[in-house]
Amino acid sequence: MNIAQLFRDYFVKNGIGLGTFLLVAVLFWVVILIILPQLSMLDFSFRHHLPPPEMGGPKDTYTIEHYKYLVLGAPGADTSYNVVDLGVFGRTLLAAFFVTILDLILCYPLAYYLGQSKGGGFIRLLVLLLIIPYWINEILRAFAFRIIFGDSGLINEVMLTMGLISDPIDFIRANVALYAGLGYAYILLMIFPIYNVIESLDRNQIEAARDMGASWWRIHWRVVIPYAKPGISSGCTMVFMLSAGALAAPQILGGPSSLWFTQIIYQWFNTGGNWPRGAAFAVVLLVACIVIVLGMMRLFKVKIGDIGK
């Protein structure tokens, strides 16, 4: 089917007015709000850090010094590599991967129950209870987690009262609060894609597997998970990308030694005032996340079209 036929079918299905509005809205969202800012950021990352009066002048040429700084560090440094920034970069990606796996483990059973349960009213109540906490601002939720996991917070007070510990546990320094806050912040983005796919799974397939003597884990491994793979991939992609690019939660819930790569980017843009270097670091983070996501999709044999269903 050629492009002309696709557009013809699209306008026949949606009408001229609604179809045109949807196309304009999508193009505005993709081109104006995503592609052009990213291209501008990419161009900025190859520029010298110059005072405003010199921008656009003869000194405003292209360079790769900011990317070299991320890898090699400042000229004349004691080490041959920028161990600080590269270490933070690696820890950020590893932590985002951990948060993604944590959310998947927590959300898959719940999504399966919501998708396969027959209790309509009760299920709608559960979904509503999941959504209501997200009416609160993300920053307020992060501060709430800091209070809960603090030295005199709810968790420590309960454990002290029950005699489980003798001294408060520093959940902030141990990054427990950070991982819990990040996992909670994006948990709905993992639940609903999986739920939407599992809801359409024919229950007769599960019953047939049970009748043939398949165990619980084998039913999920051979029937449910392969069917839900597009939803799982979609949820994991969104949680990983947002966790790696998070800023508010690491700023509020992170311990003294839990620097996030986005915090370094923020410092270059604001405190350091070096926008080209901040842009270079941001581009590296974006490219790394895209490469990791595409690599995982290839590893698990998931196509982009499957995620978009």
XYZ file of C-alpha atoms in Angstrom:
309
model
C 0.000 0.000 0.000
C 1.493 3.354 -1.075
C 1.524 6.620 0.869
C -1.292 8.146 -1.185
C -3.571 5.207 -0.415
C -2.734 5.438 3.298
C -3.684 9.130 3.379
C -6.837 8.454 1.393
C -7.960 5.740 3.800
C -7.021 7.940 6.755
C -9.199 10.854 5.607
C -12.061 8.536 4.657
C -12.008 7.062 8.167
C -11.623 10.334 10.121
C -13.072 12.933 7.784
C -11.363 15.981 6.309
C -11.786 18.262 9.328
C -10.807 15.856 12.126
C -8.130 14.178 10.008
C -6.464 17.505 9.197
C -6.595 18.604 12.836
C -4.986 15.360 14.015
C -2.230 15.590 11.401
C -1.442 19.205 12.278
C -1.442 18.421 16.018
C 0.857 15.417 15.605
C 3.227 17.283 13.273
C 3.330 20.242 15.659
C 4.093 17.917 18.584
C 6.762 15.905 16.769
C 8.457 18.605 14.694
C 8.117 21.790 16.761
C 8.311 20.361 20.272
C 10.671 17.404 19.749
C 12.728 17.356 16.550
C 13.649 21.046 16.234
C 14.677 21.497 19.909
C 16.793 18.336 19.721
C 18.467 19.518 16.518
C 19.134 22.885 18.140
C 20.620 21.106 21.160
C 22.789 18.976 18.879
C 24.065 22.046 17.045
C 24.725 23.825 20.331
C 26.764 20.870 21.624
C 29.355 21.387 18.859
C 29.849 25.103 19.565
C 32.523 26.825 21.616
C 31.575 28.286 24.977
C 31.690 31.981 24.107
C 30.405 35.193 25.684
C 27.107 36.361 24.136
C 28.728 39.215 22.151
C 31.024 36.742 20.361
C 28.274 34.297 19.378
C 27.839 34.272 15.620
C 31.260 35.841 15.139
C 34.461 34.389 13.665
C 35.221 32.426 16.849
C 31.822 30.722 16.812
C 32.926 27.565 14.978
C 32.218 23.882 15.413
C 34.239 21.784 17.842
C 34.127 18.441 19.635
C 35.821 19.724 22.786
C 32.760 19.123 24.980
C 32.501 15.490 23.966
C 36.244 15.095 24.510
C 35.825 16.618 27.956
C 33.236 13.977 28.888
C 35.608 11.171 27.894
C 39.062 12.603 28.634
C 38.331 15.291 31.216
C 40.027 18.657 31.447
C 43.419 19.045 29.718
C 46.268 18.278 32.082
C 44.158 16.175 34.442
C 45.823 13.472 36.549
C 43.851 10.664 34.903
C 43.599 9.757 31.231
C 39.784 9.559 31.432
C 37.069 11.645 33.030
C 36.425 9.042 35.713
C 33.996 11.235 37.672
C 31.539 12.102 34.910
C 31.845 8.721 33.184
C 31.287 6.988 36.523
C 28.157 9.022 37.187
C 26.978 8.355 33.627
C 27.390 4.591 34.050
C 25.754 4.563 37.486
C 22.787 6.551 36.163
C 22.124 4.086 33.339
C 22.582 1.121 35.686
C 20.236 2.634 38.270
C 17.619 3.379 35.570
C 17.862 -0.255 34.449
C 17.401 -1.407 38.054
C 14.337 0.838 38.515
C 12.870 -0.544 35.281
C 13.308 -4.160 36.403
C 11.882 -3.313 39.830
C 8.783 -1.725 38.298
C 8.336 -4.673 35.939
C 8.474 -7.177 38.807
C 5.971 -5.155 40.835
C 3.607 -4.235 38.006
C 3.334 -7.455 35.995
C 1.317 -9.404 38.623
C -0.946 -6.419 39.246
C -1.462 -5.797 35.527
C -2.243 -9.482 35.021
C -4.810 -9.431 37.828
C -6.444 -6.248 36.521
C -6.495 -7.559 32.957
C -7.851 -11.026 33.660
C -10.161 -10.358 36.605
C -13.932 -10.438 36.008
C -14.885 -8.040 38.822
C -15.660 -4.882 36.838
C -16.614 -2.505 39.661
C -13.819 -3.599 41.966
C -11.273 -3.362 39.164
C -12.355 0.172 38.320
C -11.959 1.068 42.008
C -8.432 -0.367 42.047
C -7.492 1.588 38.923
C -8.906 4.768 40.461
C -6.905 4.195 43.653
C -3.777 3.820 41.519
C -4.412 7.086 39.673
C -5.532 9.364 42.534
C -2.059 9.740 44.167
C -0.752 11.091 40.860
C -3.031 14.101 41.170
C -0.342 15.383 43.546
C 2.664 17.172 42.066
C 5.759 15.027 41.458
C 7.941 17.245 43.652
C 5.492 16.994 46.562
C 5.452 13.205 46.186
C 9.258 13.174 46.268
C 9.309 15.208 49.479
C 6.701 12.841 50.925
C 9.043 9.929 50.205
C 11.885 11.812 51.886
C 9.728 12.230 54.987
C 8.675 8.561 54.969
C 12.261 7.291 54.572
C 13.869 9.883 56.847
C 15.680 9.097 60.098
C 12.543 10.006 62.053
C 10.169 8.954 59.282
C 7.338 6.470 59.320
C 9.390 3.396 58.372
C 12.120 3.966 60.945
C 9.610 4.812 63.677
C 7.605 1.638 63.043
C 10.718 -0.541 62.995
C 12.038 1.088 66.183
C 8.693 0.631 67.922
C 8.552 -3.044 66.950
C 12.123 -3.554 68.130
C 13.364 -4.647 64.712
C 16.240 -2.128 64.798
C 18.076 -0.311 67.569
C 19.115 2.746 65.533
C 17.445 4.488 62.577
C 18.512 3.323 59.134
C 19.782 6.014 56.767
C 17.620 5.145 53.754
C 18.591 8.408 52.043
C 22.326 7.709 52.057
C 21.710 4.091 50.999
C 19.672 5.328 47.966
C 16.685 3.229 49.045
C 14.474 6.315 49.071
C 15.734 7.341 45.627
C 15.005 3.991 43.992
C 11.634 3.729 45.722
C 10.703 7.260 44.661
C 11.740 6.722 41.052
C 9.963 3.361 40.890
C 6.789 4.890 42.280
C 6.975 7.963 40.030
C 6.673 5.909 36.821
C 4.781 2.852 38.018
C 1.617 3.722 36.067
C 3.632 3.898 32.850
C 4.507 0.247 33.419
C 1.124 -1.016 34.621
C -1.208 0.331 31.957
C 0.651 -0.776 28.786
C 0.867 -4.325 30.181
C -2.724 -4.187 31.424
C -4.043 -3.031 28.045
C -2.395 -5.993 26.299
C -3.278 -8.670 28.863
C -6.894 -7.474 28.944
C -7.267 -8.576 25.311
C -5.782 -12.031 25.971
C -8.356 -14.774 25.489
C -8.889 -16.491 28.857
C -9.537 -19.745 27.018
C -5.831 -19.946 26.181
C -4.970 -19.882 29.870
C -7.684 -22.406 30.721
C -6.484 -24.705 27.944
C -2.932 -24.554 29.291
C -4.210 -25.411 32.773
C -6.264 -28.320 31.459
C -3.123 -29.694 29.802
C -1.342 -29.671 33.160
C 0.883 -26.625 32.683
C 2.196 -25.100 35.906
C 1.520 -21.487 36.884
C 4.978 -20.228 35.895
C 4.883 -22.177 32.607
C 1.537 -20.611 31.672
C 3.009 -17.154 32.137
C 6.306 -17.988 30.444
C 4.801 -19.666 27.385
C 1.400 -17.957 27.020
C 0.969 -14.661 28.882
C 4.420 -13.061 28.631
C 4.866 -13.683 24.859
C 1.426 -12.186 24.275
C 2.128 -9.223 26.588
C 5.609 -8.568 25.149
C 4.587 -5.359 23.299
C 3.092 -3.902 26.503
C 6.104 -4.958 28.552
C 8.457 -3.384 25.994
C 6.455 -0.156 25.927
C 6.383 0.108 29.719
C 10.072 -0.715 30.110
C 11.030 1.816 27.437
C 9.139 4.674 29.081
C 10.292 3.848 32.616
C 13.940 3.474 31.591
C 14.049 6.685 29.545
C 12.288 8.754 32.216
C 14.338 7.283 35.063
C 17.620 7.992 33.271
C 16.457 11.552 32.570
C 14.939 12.256 35.993
C 16.050 15.342 37.883
C 13.581 16.195 40.661
C 13.720 12.817 42.428
C 17.555 12.567 42.461
C 17.785 16.158 43.702
C 15.353 15.553 46.576
C 15.824 11.869 47.448
C 19.458 11.296 46.501
C 22.129 10.915 49.157
C 25.430 12.839 49.310
C 27.178 10.349 47.010
C 24.299 9.579 44.629
C 24.956 12.162 41.922
C 22.754 11.668 38.843
C 23.991 12.451 35.344
C 21.076 14.833 34.798
C 22.281 16.804 37.813
C 25.641 17.299 36.089
C 23.799 18.487 32.964
C 21.730 20.860 35.095
C 24.883 22.224 36.730
C 26.522 22.941 33.374
C 23.418 24.709 32.087
C 22.755 26.772 35.200
C 25.551 26.927 37.776
C 28.379 26.592 35.269
C 26.683 28.622 32.562
C 28.276 26.439 29.893
C 25.342 25.613 27.642
C 27.329 23.886 24.874
C 28.856 21.448 27.387
C 25.482 20.816 29.002
C 24.006 20.225 25.541
C 26.784 17.751 24.690
C 26.198 15.802 27.896
C 22.441 15.799 27.240
C 22.938 14.511 23.693
C 25.206 11.711 24.943
C 22.591 10.654 27.498
C 19.826 10.706 24.883
C 21.821 8.697 22.336
C 22.915 6.163 24.962
C 19.323 5.611 26.112
C 18.072 5.194 22.537
C 20.857 2.732 21.702
C 20.158 0.688 24.855
C 16.412 0.601 24.173
C 16.876 -0.411 20.532
C 19.415 -3.040 21.560
C 17.041 -4.546 24.116
C 14.218 -4.539 21.574
C 16.435 -6.396 19.125
C 17.540 -8.837 21.834
C 13.942 -9.682 22.764
C 12.758 -9.534 19.130
C 10.274 -6.699 19.602
C 9.537 -4.287 16.758
C 8.700 -0.599 17.118
C 5.375 -1.258 15.415
C 4.482 -3.747 18.157
C 4.996 -1.087 20.831
C 2.791 1.361 18.942
C -0.179 -0.995 18.802
